[in-house]
mmCIF file of C-alpha atoms in Angstrom:
data_model
loop_
_atom_site.group_PDB
_atom_site.id
_atom_site.type_symbol
_atom_site.label_atom_id
_atom_site.label_comp_id
_atom_site.label_asym_id
_atom_site.label_seq_id
_atom_site.Cartn_x
_atom_site.Cartn_y
_atom_site.Cartn_z
ATOM 1 C CA UNK A 1 32.398 -132.555 127.910
ATOM 2 C CA UNK A 2 29.606 -131.769 125.326
ATOM 3 C CA UNK A 3 31.797 -128.746 124.998
ATOM 4 C CA UNK A 4 34.969 -128.552 122.940
ATOM 5 C CA UNK A 5 36.741 -125.377 122.150
ATOM 6 C CA UNK A 6 38.842 -125.951 118.888
ATOM 7 C CA UNK A 7 41.828 -123.321 117.667
ATOM 8 C CA UNK A 8 40.795 -120.055 115.078
ATOM 9 C CA UNK A 9 42.315 -117.282 115.362
ATOM 10 C CA UNK A 10 39.940 -116.885 118.144
ATOM 11 C CA UNK A 11 39.104 -119.590 119.843
ATOM 12 C CA UNK A 12 35.147 -121.020 120.316
ATOM 13 C CA UNK A 13 33.034 -124.029 121.424
ATOM 14 C CA UNK A 14 31.279 -126.272 119.383
ATOM 15 C CA UNK A 15 28.637 -129.194 119.899
ATOM 16 C CA UNK A 16 30.120 -132.528 119.411
ATOM 17 C CA UNK A 17 28.127 -135.425 120.229
ATOM 18 C CA UNK A 18 26.368 -138.581 117.547
ATOM 19 C CA UNK A 19 24.618 -141.453 118.276
ATOM 20 C CA UNK A 20 25.468 -144.607 116.849
ATOM 21 C CA UNK A 21 23.512 -146.363 114.252
ATOM 22 C CA UNK A 22 26.193 -149.624 113.520
ATOM 23 C CA UNK A 23 24.470 -151.593 111.364
ATOM 24 C CA UNK A 24 27.035 -155.099 112.884
ATOM 25 C CA UNK A 25 29.209 -155.147 115.250
ATOM 26 C CA UNK A 26 32.352 -153.814 114.751
ATOM 27 C CA UNK A 27 36.153 -154.815 116.234
ATOM 28 C CA UNK A 28 37.636 -151.138 118.979
ATOM 29 C CA UNK A 29 40.168 -151.327 116.044
ATOM 30 C CA UNK A 30 37.672 -151.532 112.548
ATOM 31 C CA UNK A 31 34.778 -148.361 114.330
ATOM 32 C CA UNK A 32 38.416 -146.508 114.526
ATOM 33 C CA UNK A 33 40.003 -146.855 111.779
ATOM 34 C CA UNK A 34 36.276 -145.972 109.933
ATOM 35 C CA UNK A 35 36.106 -142.785 112.320
ATOM 36 C CA UNK A 36 39.580 -141.540 110.867
ATOM 37 C CA UNK A 37 39.486 -137.254 111.238
ATOM 38 C CA UNK A 38 42.129 -135.154 109.746
ATOM 39 C CA UNK A 39 41.997 -131.103 111.369
ATOM 40 C CA UNK A 40 42.350 -127.994 108.664
ATOM 41 C CA UNK A 41 43.908 -125.396 109.666
ATOM 42 C CA UNK A 42 45.071 -122.870 107.448
ATOM 43 C CA UNK A 43 47.155 -120.518 108.210
ATOM 44 C CA UNK A 44 45.945 -119.120 112.394
ATOM 45 C CA UNK A 45 42.741 -120.136 110.918
ATOM 46 C CA UNK A 46 40.621 -122.976 111.070
ATOM 47 C CA UNK A 47 37.739 -123.039 109.105
ATOM 48 C CA UNK A 48 34.898 -125.353 112.099
ATOM 49 C CA UNK A 49 32.346 -123.110 110.808
ATOM 50 C CA UNK A 50 32.077 -124.493 107.453
ATOM 51 C CA UNK A 51 32.438 -128.411 108.514
ATOM 52 C CA UNK A 52 30.163 -127.619 111.826
ATOM 53 C CA UNK A 53 26.647 -127.784 109.959
ATOM 54 C CA UNK A 54 27.013 -131.116 108.174
ATOM 55 C CA UNK A 55 28.933 -132.443 111.928
ATOM 56 C CA UNK A 56 24.994 -131.292 113.566
ATOM 57 C CA UNK A 57 23.163 -132.032 110.936
ATOM 58 C CA UNK A 58 24.144 -135.726 111.154
ATOM 59 C CA UNK A 59 23.714 -135.609 114.302
ATOM 60 C CA UNK A 60 19.971 -134.726 114.478
ATOM 61 C CA UNK A 61 19.533 -136.582 112.054
ATOM 62 C CA UNK A 62 20.148 -139.661 113.983
ATOM 63 C CA UNK A 63 18.700 -138.509 117.322
ATOM 64 C CA UNK A 64 15.263 -137.015 115.017
ATOM 65 C CA UNK A 65 14.009 -141.176 115.037
ATOM 66 C CA UNK A 66 11.349 -141.434 113.225
ATOM 67 C CA UNK A 67 10.285 -145.345 116.125
ATOM 68 C CA UNK A 68 10.992 -143.027 119.132
ATOM 69 C CA UNK A 69 8.111 -141.114 118.558
ATOM 70 C CA UNK A 70 5.600 -141.473 121.371
ATOM 71 C CA UNK A 71 7.800 -144.375 123.099
ATOM 72 C CA UNK A 72 8.175 -141.905 126.535
ATOM 73 C CA UNK A 73 11.738 -141.822 127.492
ATOM 74 C CA UNK A 74 13.567 -143.968 125.085
ATOM 75 C CA UNK A 75 17.122 -145.369 125.903
ATOM 76 C CA UNK A 76 20.523 -144.445 123.936
ATOM 77 C CA UNK A 77 23.707 -145.350 122.677
ATOM 78 C CA UNK A 78 26.287 -142.516 121.711
ATOM 79 C CA UNK A 79 29.347 -142.599 119.917
ATOM 80 C CA UNK A 80 30.977 -138.640 119.532
ATOM 81 C CA UNK A 81 32.682 -140.824 116.636
ATOM 82 C CA UNK A 82 29.743 -141.654 114.040
ATOM 83 C CA UNK A 83 29.855 -137.689 113.546
ATOM 84 C CA UNK A 84 33.455 -135.940 114.632
ATOM 85 C CA UNK A 85 35.869 -138.916 113.538
ATOM 86 C CA UNK A 86 37.386 -140.906 115.887
ATOM 87 C CA UNK A 87 40.157 -139.302 119.092
ATOM 88 C CA UNK A 88 37.831 -136.840 119.686
ATOM 89 C CA UNK A 89 34.488 -136.671 122.235
ATOM 90 C CA UNK A 90 33.171 -139.236 124.396
ATOM 91 C CA UNK A 91 33.944 -143.746 122.882
ATOM 92 C CA UNK A 92 30.200 -144.177 123.797
ATOM 93 C CA UNK A 93 27.463 -143.025 126.163
ATOM 94 C CA UNK A 94 24.198 -143.206 127.930
ATOM 95 C CA UNK A 95 20.902 -140.668 126.605
ATOM 96 C CA UNK A 96 17.621 -140.740 127.441
ATOM 97 C CA UNK A 97 15.361 -139.643 124.106
ATOM 98 C CA UNK A 98 11.614 -138.726 124.436
ATOM 99 C CA UNK A 99 9.880 -136.862 120.802
ATOM 100 C CA UNK A 100 6.082 -136.809 120.383
ATOM 101 C CA UNK A 101 4.662 -134.432 116.808
ATOM 102 C CA UNK A 102 2.861 -131.325 117.984
ATOM 103 C CA UNK A 103 -0.790 -132.033 116.097
ATOM 104 C CA UNK A 104 -0.592 -128.537 114.840
ATOM 105 C CA UNK A 105 2.498 -128.192 113.251
ATOM 106 C CA UNK A 106 3.434 -131.386 111.955
ATOM 107 C CA UNK A 107 6.901 -130.528 113.483
ATOM 108 C CA UNK A 108 8.739 -133.384 116.283
ATOM 109 C CA UNK A 109 9.358 -131.702 118.993
ATOM 110 C CA UNK A 110 11.323 -133.835 121.557
ATOM 111 C CA UNK A 111 14.940 -132.953 124.079
ATOM 112 C CA UNK A 112 16.951 -135.245 125.556
ATOM 113 C CA UNK A 113 19.512 -135.382 128.368
ATOM 114 C CA UNK A 114 23.105 -137.212 128.719
ATOM 115 C CA UNK A 115 25.421 -137.061 131.168
ATOM 116 C CA UNK A 116 28.806 -137.879 131.264
ATOM 117 C CA UNK A 117 30.044 -139.500 134.248
ATOM 118 C CA UNK A 118 28.030 -142.884 131.876
ATOM 119 C CA UNK A 119 30.115 -142.381 129.458
ATOM 120 C CA UNK A 120 33.664 -144.819 128.681
ATOM 121 C CA UNK A 121 35.777 -142.099 128.715
ATOM 122 C CA UNK A 122 34.756 -140.213 131.689
ATOM 123 C CA UNK A 123 37.655 -138.154 132.536
ATOM 124 C CA UNK A 124 35.676 -137.032 136.588
ATOM 125 C CA UNK A 125 33.690 -133.770 134.432
ATOM 126 C CA UNK A 126 30.638 -134.388 135.601
ATOM 127 C CA UNK A 127 28.579 -133.017 133.719
ATOM 128 C CA UNK A 128 24.484 -133.013 132.591
ATOM 129 C CA UNK A 129 23.374 -131.742 129.130
ATOM 130 C CA UNK A 130 20.036 -131.586 128.526
ATOM 131 C CA UNK A 131 18.392 -130.546 124.632
ATOM 132 C CA UNK A 132 15.482 -129.243 123.068
ATOM 133 C CA UNK A 133 14.711 -128.302 119.536
ATOM 134 C CA UNK A 134 11.857 -128.432 117.338
ATOM 135 C CA UNK A 135 12.230 -130.363 114.028
ATOM 136 C CA UNK A 136 10.014 -129.102 111.053
ATOM 137 C CA UNK A 137 11.656 -130.285 107.424
ATOM 138 C CA UNK A 138 14.483 -132.653 106.569
ATOM 139 C CA UNK A 139 17.634 -132.405 104.954
ATOM 140 C CA UNK A 140 17.362 -131.870 100.556
ATOM 141 C CA UNK A 141 19.439 -130.758 97.554
ATOM 142 C CA UNK A 142 18.197 -127.349 97.828
ATOM 143 C CA UNK A 143 17.358 -127.099 102.321
ATOM 144 C CA UNK A 144 21.335 -128.627 102.560
ATOM 145 C CA UNK A 145 20.828 -128.537 106.714
ATOM 146 C CA UNK A 146 17.363 -128.410 106.612
ATOM 147 C CA UNK A 147 14.768 -126.903 109.113
ATOM 148 C CA UNK A 148 14.971 -127.405 112.821
ATOM 149 C CA UNK A 149 15.814 -124.936 116.211
ATOM 150 C CA UNK A 150 17.610 -126.772 118.874
ATOM 151 C CA UNK A 151 18.830 -124.608 122.370
ATOM 152 C CA UNK A 152 21.418 -126.478 124.595
ATOM 153 C CA UNK A 153 22.676 -126.530 127.795
ATOM 154 C CA UNK A 154 25.226 -127.938 130.016
ATOM 155 C CA UNK A 155 25.822 -127.758 133.399
ATOM 156 C CA UNK A 156 27.665 -129.605 136.283
ATOM 157 C CA UNK A 157 26.655 -132.169 138.095
ATOM 158 C CA UNK A 158 28.202 -131.382 142.017
ATOM 159 C CA UNK A 159 25.171 -133.038 144.301
ATOM 160 C CA UNK A 160 24.739 -128.994 144.230
ATOM 161 C CA UNK A 161 28.190 -127.528 145.906
ATOM 162 C CA UNK A 162 27.997 -124.379 143.436
ATOM 163 C CA UNK A 163 25.711 -122.471 143.327
ATOM 164 C CA UNK A 164 23.602 -119.537 141.421
ATOM 165 C CA UNK A 165 24.667 -119.859 137.934
ATOM 166 C CA UNK A 166 27.573 -121.055 138.820
ATOM 167 C CA UNK A 167 27.440 -124.793 137.446
ATOM 168 C CA UNK A 168 26.614 -123.619 133.998
ATOM 169 C CA UNK A 169 29.464 -125.261 131.760
ATOM 170 C CA UNK A 170 27.863 -123.968 128.031
ATOM 171 C CA UNK A 171 24.470 -122.898 126.663
ATOM 172 C CA UNK A 172 24.048 -122.274 122.920
ATOM 173 C CA UNK A 173 21.247 -122.408 119.896
ATOM 174 C CA UNK A 174 20.816 -124.469 116.123
ATOM 175 C CA UNK A 175 18.858 -122.523 113.991
ATOM 176 C CA UNK A 176 19.041 -124.088 109.940
ATOM 177 C CA UNK A 177 16.454 -122.329 107.520
ATOM 178 C CA UNK A 178 17.470 -124.403 103.838
ATOM 179 C CA UNK A 179 20.546 -123.252 102.974
ATOM 180 C CA UNK A 180 22.290 -120.709 105.750
ATOM 181 C CA UNK A 181 23.163 -122.042 109.034
ATOM 182 C CA UNK A 182 23.267 -120.433 112.578
ATOM 183 C CA UNK A 183 24.743 -121.296 115.491
ATOM 184 C CA UNK A 184 25.376 -119.076 118.993
ATOM 185 C CA UNK A 185 26.683 -119.934 123.048
ATOM 186 C CA UNK A 186 28.067 -119.302 125.772
ATOM 187 C CA UNK A 187 30.786 -121.827 127.413
ATOM 188 C CA UNK A 188 32.756 -121.205 130.826
ATOM 189 C CA UNK A 189 36.168 -119.784 130.213
ATOM 190 C CA UNK A 190 38.377 -122.439 132.029
ATOM 191 C CA UNK A 191 41.915 -124.533 131.548
ATOM 192 C CA UNK A 192 40.656 -127.045 133.698
ATOM 193 C CA UNK A 193 37.836 -128.041 136.377
ATOM 194 C CA UNK A 194 38.803 -126.948 139.809
ATOM 195 C CA UNK A 195 38.101 -129.216 141.573
ATOM 196 C CA UNK A 196 36.149 -126.102 144.492
ATOM 197 C CA UNK A 197 33.905 -123.188 144.331
ATOM 198 C CA UNK A 198 33.863 -120.490 142.430
ATOM 199 C CA UNK A 199 33.982 -121.436 138.668
ATOM 200 C CA UNK A 200 35.199 -119.031 136.759
ATOM 201 C CA UNK A 201 33.013 -116.309 136.045
ATOM 202 C CA UNK A 202 33.647 -115.703 132.615
ATOM 203 C CA UNK A 203 32.873 -117.131 129.615
ATOM 204 C CA UNK A 204 33.550 -117.296 126.642
ATOM 205 C CA UNK A 205 30.920 -116.268 123.677
ATOM 206 C CA UNK A 206 30.328 -117.747 120.306
ATOM 207 C CA UNK A 207 28.297 -117.059 117.123
ATOM 208 C CA UNK A 208 28.232 -118.946 113.466
ATOM 209 C CA UNK A 209 26.849 -118.534 110.763
ATOM 210 C CA UNK A 210 27.366 -120.458 107.537
ATOM 211 C CA UNK A 211 25.568 -120.045 103.761
ATOM 212 C CA UNK A 212 26.121 -123.506 101.735
ATOM 213 C CA UNK A 213 24.571 -121.674 97.939
ATOM 214 C CA UNK A 214 27.048 -118.052 98.088
ATOM 215 C CA UNK A 215 29.982 -120.242 99.529
ATOM 216 C CA UNK A 216 30.274 -117.620 102.677
ATOM 217 C CA UNK A 217 30.751 -118.072 106.360
ATOM 218 C CA UNK A 218 31.480 -115.720 109.165
ATOM 219 C CA UNK A 219 32.250 -115.538 113.350
ATOM 220 C CA UNK A 220 31.846 -113.735 115.747
ATOM 221 C CA UNK A 221 33.782 -115.034 118.760
ATOM 222 C CA UNK A 222 34.280 -112.309 122.397
ATOM 223 C CA UNK A 223 33.965 -109.434 120.430
ATOM 224 C CA UNK A 224 35.622 -110.314 117.347
ATOM 225 C CA UNK A 225 34.807 -111.385 112.984
ATOM 226 C CA UNK A 226 35.740 -113.451 111.064
ATOM 227 C CA UNK A 227 34.873 -113.347 107.656
ATOM 228 C CA UNK A 228 34.969 -116.417 105.096
ATOM 229 C CA UNK A 229 34.451 -117.455 101.781
ATOM 230 C CA UNK A 230 35.826 -120.022 99.580
ATOM 231 C CA UNK A 231 35.954 -121.471 96.266
ATOM 232 C CA UNK A 232 37.306 -124.777 94.494
ATOM 233 C CA UNK A 233 40.864 -123.266 95.125
ATOM 234 C CA UNK A 234 41.089 -121.156 97.674
ATOM 235 C CA UNK A 235 39.565 -120.167 101.020
ATOM 236 C CA UNK A 236 39.624 -116.422 102.085
ATOM 237 C CA UNK A 237 39.580 -115.414 106.101
ATOM 238 C CA UNK A 238 38.665 -111.386 107.076
ATOM 239 C CA UNK A 239 38.440 -109.507 110.181
ATOM 240 C CA UNK A 240 38.887 -106.187 110.682
ATOM 241 C CA UNK A 241 40.967 -105.404 107.567
ATOM 242 C CA UNK A 242 43.954 -108.114 107.392
ATOM 243 C CA UNK A 243 42.338 -110.242 105.173
ATOM 244 C CA UNK A 244 44.465 -113.947 105.179
ATOM 245 C CA UNK A 245 44.368 -116.047 101.603
ATOM 246 C CA UNK A 246 44.855 -119.331 102.099
ATOM 247 C CA UNK A 247 45.329 -122.800 99.028
ATOM 248 C CA UNK A 248 43.776 -125.428 99.481
ATOM 249 C CA UNK A 249 45.700 -127.992 97.443
ATOM 250 C CA UNK A 250 46.514 -130.786 100.218
ATOM 251 C CA UNK A 251 49.562 -131.966 98.448
ATOM 252 C CA UNK A 252 51.666 -128.573 99.848
ATOM 253 C CA UNK A 253 49.797 -128.456 103.375
ATOM 254 C CA UNK A 254 51.765 -130.329 106.398
ATOM 255 C CA UNK A 255 51.054 -133.354 108.245
ATOM 256 C CA UNK A 256 50.547 -133.976 111.643
ATOM 257 C CA UNK A 257 49.001 -136.688 112.991
ATOM 258 C CA UNK A 258 47.681 -135.997 116.716
ATOM 259 C CA UNK A 259 46.493 -139.125 118.862
ATOM 260 C CA UNK A 260 46.812 -143.475 117.747
ATOM 261 C CA UNK A 261 45.199 -146.373 118.394
ATOM 262 C CA UNK A 262 46.352 -149.222 120.521
ATOM 263 C CA UNK A 263 44.745 -152.649 119.938
ATOM 264 C CA UNK A 264 45.451 -156.249 120.584
ATOM 265 C CA UNK A 265 45.272 -158.878 117.447
ATOM 266 C CA UNK A 266 42.033 -158.879 118.049
ATOM 267 C CA UNK A 267 41.509 -155.587 117.508
ATOM 268 C CA UNK A 268 40.209 -154.902 120.984
ATOM 269 C CA UNK A 269 41.211 -151.578 121.814
ATOM 270 C CA UNK A 270 44.788 -151.821 124.914
ATOM 271 C CA UNK A 271 44.506 -148.812 126.824
ATOM 272 C CA UNK A 272 49.040 -148.205 127.577
ATOM 273 C CA UNK A 273 49.883 -145.978 131.039
ATOM 274 C CA UNK A 274 53.474 -144.131 130.801
ATOM 275 C CA UNK A 275 55.172 -146.879 132.831
ATOM 276 C CA UNK A 276 58.508 -147.822 132.272
ATOM 277 C CA UNK A 277 59.023 -150.512 130.069
ATOM 278 C CA UNK A 278 55.893 -149.442 128.048
ATOM 279 C CA UNK A 279 58.315 -149.595 124.672
ATOM 280 C CA UNK A 280 56.463 -149.470 121.467
ATOM 281 C CA UNK A 281 58.008 -151.091 117.805
ATOM 282 C CA UNK A 282 56.401 -149.638 114.429
ATOM 283 C CA UNK A 283 58.348 -151.464 111.530
ATOM 284 C CA UNK A 284 61.833 -151.918 113.209
ATOM 285 C CA UNK A 285 61.689 -148.060 114.794
ATOM 286 C CA UNK A 286 61.266 -147.516 119.187
ATOM 287 C CA UNK A 287 59.297 -145.119 119.957
ATOM 288 C CA UNK A 288 57.137 -143.322 123.546
ATOM 289 C CA UNK A 289 54.635 -142.755 124.781
ATOM 290 C CA UNK A 290 53.996 -139.364 126.466
ATOM 291 C CA UNK A 291 50.089 -139.463 126.469
ATOM 292 C CA UNK A 292 49.364 -143.102 126.428
ATOM 293 C CA UNK A 293 46.881 -144.450 124.570
ATOM 294 C CA UNK A 294 44.754 -142.377 122.384
ATOM 295 C CA UNK A 295 48.643 -139.345 122.032
ATOM 296 C CA UNK A 296 51.190 -139.345 120.049
ATOM 297 C CA UNK A 297 53.502 -141.416 119.138
ATOM 298 C CA UNK A 298 57.154 -139.790 119.228
ATOM 299 C CA UNK A 299 60.718 -140.784 119.111
ATOM 300 C CA UNK A 300 61.869 -137.793 121.579
ATOM 301 C CA UNK A 301 60.046 -137.324 124.117
ATOM 302 C CA UNK A 302 61.218 -133.970 124.645
ATOM 303 C CA UNK A 303 61.816 -130.777 121.415
ATOM 304 C CA UNK A 304 60.169 -129.825 118.241
ATOM 305 C CA UNK A 305 62.310 -132.810 116.065
ATOM 306 C CA UNK A 306 59.985 -135.567 118.190
ATOM 307 C CA UNK A 307 59.035 -137.156 114.845
ATOM 308 C CA UNK A 308 55.925 -139.935 115.394
ATOM 309 C CA UNK A 309 55.209 -143.412 112.491
ATOM 310 C CA UNK A 310 52.931 -141.611 110.692
ATOM 311 C CA UNK A 311 49.497 -142.580 108.557
ATOM 312 C CA UNK A 312 50.251 -145.968 110.090
ATOM 313 C CA UNK A 313 47.890 -148.018 109.072
ATOM 314 C CA UNK A 314 46.863 -151.531 111.467
ATOM 315 C CA UNK A 315 48.498 -153.939 109.270
ATOM 316 C CA UNK A 316 52.010 -152.821 110.232
ATOM 317 C CA UNK A 317 54.429 -155.154 112.106
ATOM 318 C CA UNK A 318 54.150 -153.615 115.534
ATOM 319 C CA UNK A 319 54.848 -154.750 119.638
ATOM 320 C CA UNK A 320 54.168 -153.798 122.913
ATOM 321 C CA UNK A 321 56.926 -154.350 125.585
ATOM 322 C CA UNK A 322 57.879 -157.731 123.119
ATOM 323 C CA UNK A 323 54.375 -158.757 122.348
ATOM 324 C CA UNK A 324 52.415 -158.424 119.385
ATOM 325 C CA UNK A 325 49.801 -155.157 118.989
ATOM 326 C CA UNK A 326 47.881 -153.225 116.535
ATOM 327 C CA UNK A 327 48.608 -149.777 115.616
ATOM 328 C CA UNK A 328 46.125 -147.656 113.429
ATOM 329 C CA UNK A 329 46.372 -143.937 113.782
ATOM 330 C CA UNK A 330 42.996 -142.021 114.779
ATOM 331 C CA UNK A 331 43.798 -137.904 114.063
ATOM 332 C CA UNK A 332 45.813 -135.831 111.718
ATOM 333 C CA UNK A 333 45.882 -132.303 111.414
ATOM 334 C CA UNK A 334 46.843 -130.606 108.153
ATOM 335 C CA UNK A 335 48.293 -126.778 107.866
ATOM 336 C CA UNK A 336 47.986 -124.831 105.247
ATOM 337 C CA UNK A 337 50.522 -121.820 104.127
ATOM 338 C CA UNK A 338 50.453 -120.939 100.626
ATOM 339 C CA UNK A 339 49.130 -118.137 100.003
ATOM 340 C CA UNK A 340 46.132 -117.194 97.877
ATOM 341 C CA UNK A 341 45.392 -115.320 95.511
ATOM 342 C CA UNK A 342 43.264 -112.704 96.772
ATOM 343 C CA UNK A 343 41.163 -112.856 94.713
ATOM 344 C CA UNK A 344 38.036 -113.926 96.655
ATOM 345 C CA UNK A 345 34.802 -111.569 97.597
ATOM 346 C CA UNK A 346 34.520 -111.138 101.734
ATOM 347 C CA UNK A 347 30.492 -110.151 101.153
ATOM 348 C CA UNK A 348 29.571 -111.635 103.867
ATOM 349 C CA UNK A 349 26.862 -109.610 105.771
ATOM 350 C CA UNK A 350 27.867 -110.211 109.781
ATOM 351 C CA UNK A 351 24.347 -108.412 110.692
ATOM 352 C CA UNK A 352 23.281 -112.890 109.926
ATOM 353 C CA UNK A 353 25.183 -113.801 113.556
ATOM 354 C CA UNK A 354 22.947 -113.926 116.366
ATOM 355 C CA UNK A 355 23.569 -112.555 119.711
ATOM 356 C CA UNK A 356 26.102 -114.361 121.249
ATOM 357 C CA UNK A 357 24.546 -112.919 124.765
ATOM 358 C CA UNK A 358 21.125 -114.572 124.318
ATOM 359 C CA UNK A 359 22.841 -118.143 124.569
ATOM 360 C CA UNK A 360 23.186 -117.393 127.996
ATOM 361 C CA UNK A 361 19.683 -116.703 129.285
ATOM 362 C CA UNK A 362 18.507 -120.377 127.971
ATOM 363 C CA UNK A 363 19.685 -121.502 131.101
ATOM 364 C CA UNK A 364 16.221 -122.128 131.926
ATOM 365 C CA UNK A 365 15.657 -124.754 129.368
ATOM 366 C CA UNK A 366 17.179 -126.996 131.581
ATOM 367 C CA UNK A 367 14.596 -126.424 134.551
ATOM 368 C CA UNK A 368 11.585 -126.738 131.147
ATOM 369 C CA UNK A 369 13.205 -130.553 130.937
ATOM 370 C CA UNK A 370 12.805 -131.839 134.210
ATOM 371 C CA UNK A 371 15.520 -134.583 136.175
ATOM 372 C CA UNK A 372 17.970 -137.113 134.022
ATOM 373 C CA UNK A 373 14.927 -139.653 133.418
ATOM 374 C CA UNK A 374 16.888 -142.838 135.459
ATOM 375 C CA UNK A 375 13.887 -144.656 135.712
ATOM 376 C CA UNK A 376 14.407 -145.644 131.088
ATOM 377 C CA UNK A 377 17.878 -146.847 132.626
ATOM 378 C CA UNK A 378 16.559 -150.505 132.958
ATOM 379 C CA UNK A 379 15.274 -151.141 129.311
ATOM 380 C CA UNK A 380 17.094 -151.851 126.846
ATOM 381 C CA UNK A 381 18.946 -149.642 124.526
ATOM 382 C CA UNK A 382 15.870 -149.259 120.208
ATOM 383 C CA UNK A 383 16.630 -150.258 118.198
ATOM 384 C CA UNK A 384 18.855 -147.442 115.704
ATOM 385 C CA UNK A 385 17.096 -147.371 111.962
ATOM 386 C CA UNK A 386 14.964 -145.264 110.781
ATOM 387 C CA UNK A 387 14.816 -140.956 111.020
ATOM 388 C CA UNK A 388 12.747 -138.126 110.952
ATOM 389 C CA UNK A 389 16.049 -135.829 109.713
#
């Protein structure tokens, strides 16, 4: 799925996609280890409102590329690890990009399509993503986010089984203006994709902004505002009258590894199924894989005392059912619970938050962009050098 729901005091959605720009061919093992992902939580909060801008600028740096301008519909490959890390999102997905230059403003105008079904990690939830945007300026030291305005719609690709607005999975808008970044959207409220209509009618709404120069941010999730302030040693969150501050000293954080990768001796991924036997030996210790490839590896299937092998790398001796195998961590979580000084001023202006409900009207973007141009898929993938952002 193009959108992910991640943990905050009140969860809100994020956009995640990126084009692969690897100049050399890497093994699965090398690619995964280059893009290992660390997610940080502070008490019950997440600071994703701070990391999201750089991730999305990274995405646009690779989507809006000079060699795609005035080339019609260009067939590209998208890799979600590039900007968001291993263990999150699709491994690879086919996309089509169409860019042109506005003759009056000089802005780069673009539209993008991609289909979840073309993902190597396709899970059966088939959605088509439509992206429309204008890039006006590249990032600079004084304007680290550049200047752009991007809108996104994801709909369920179900052959017309759903009606009216029932096939809308999510909508969002992203606006960057120098050192201020704004993000607003809606995502359908569902814990799993139902097999038959109707889909749930309610939507999660979310809005955030980050001001890099002021070291301030804020987000709204389903109507509740949270303000963030930070410096080099602590980060504070304020929701209503409640203010919580935490030390950002990594030595105080509790670490949990949430995903591992399994590879053969040549570095190719091994998709181990949860079958018997499925005995993984790492450094002389036996582990179970309750969720198979890509999930946690634990010494016990039950109980809070279950522990995995930690930050193992592929150089660690390991076997799977008696055969040599490589294991490497993909994603880890750092939990910070040490209180900060609470001395930071909480002066982020929540009036800068966009109204989350405006994302609901973006559904017409898919009609403006038009159907997925399947013919472009018959052409080879274009070169990935150069950029506009």
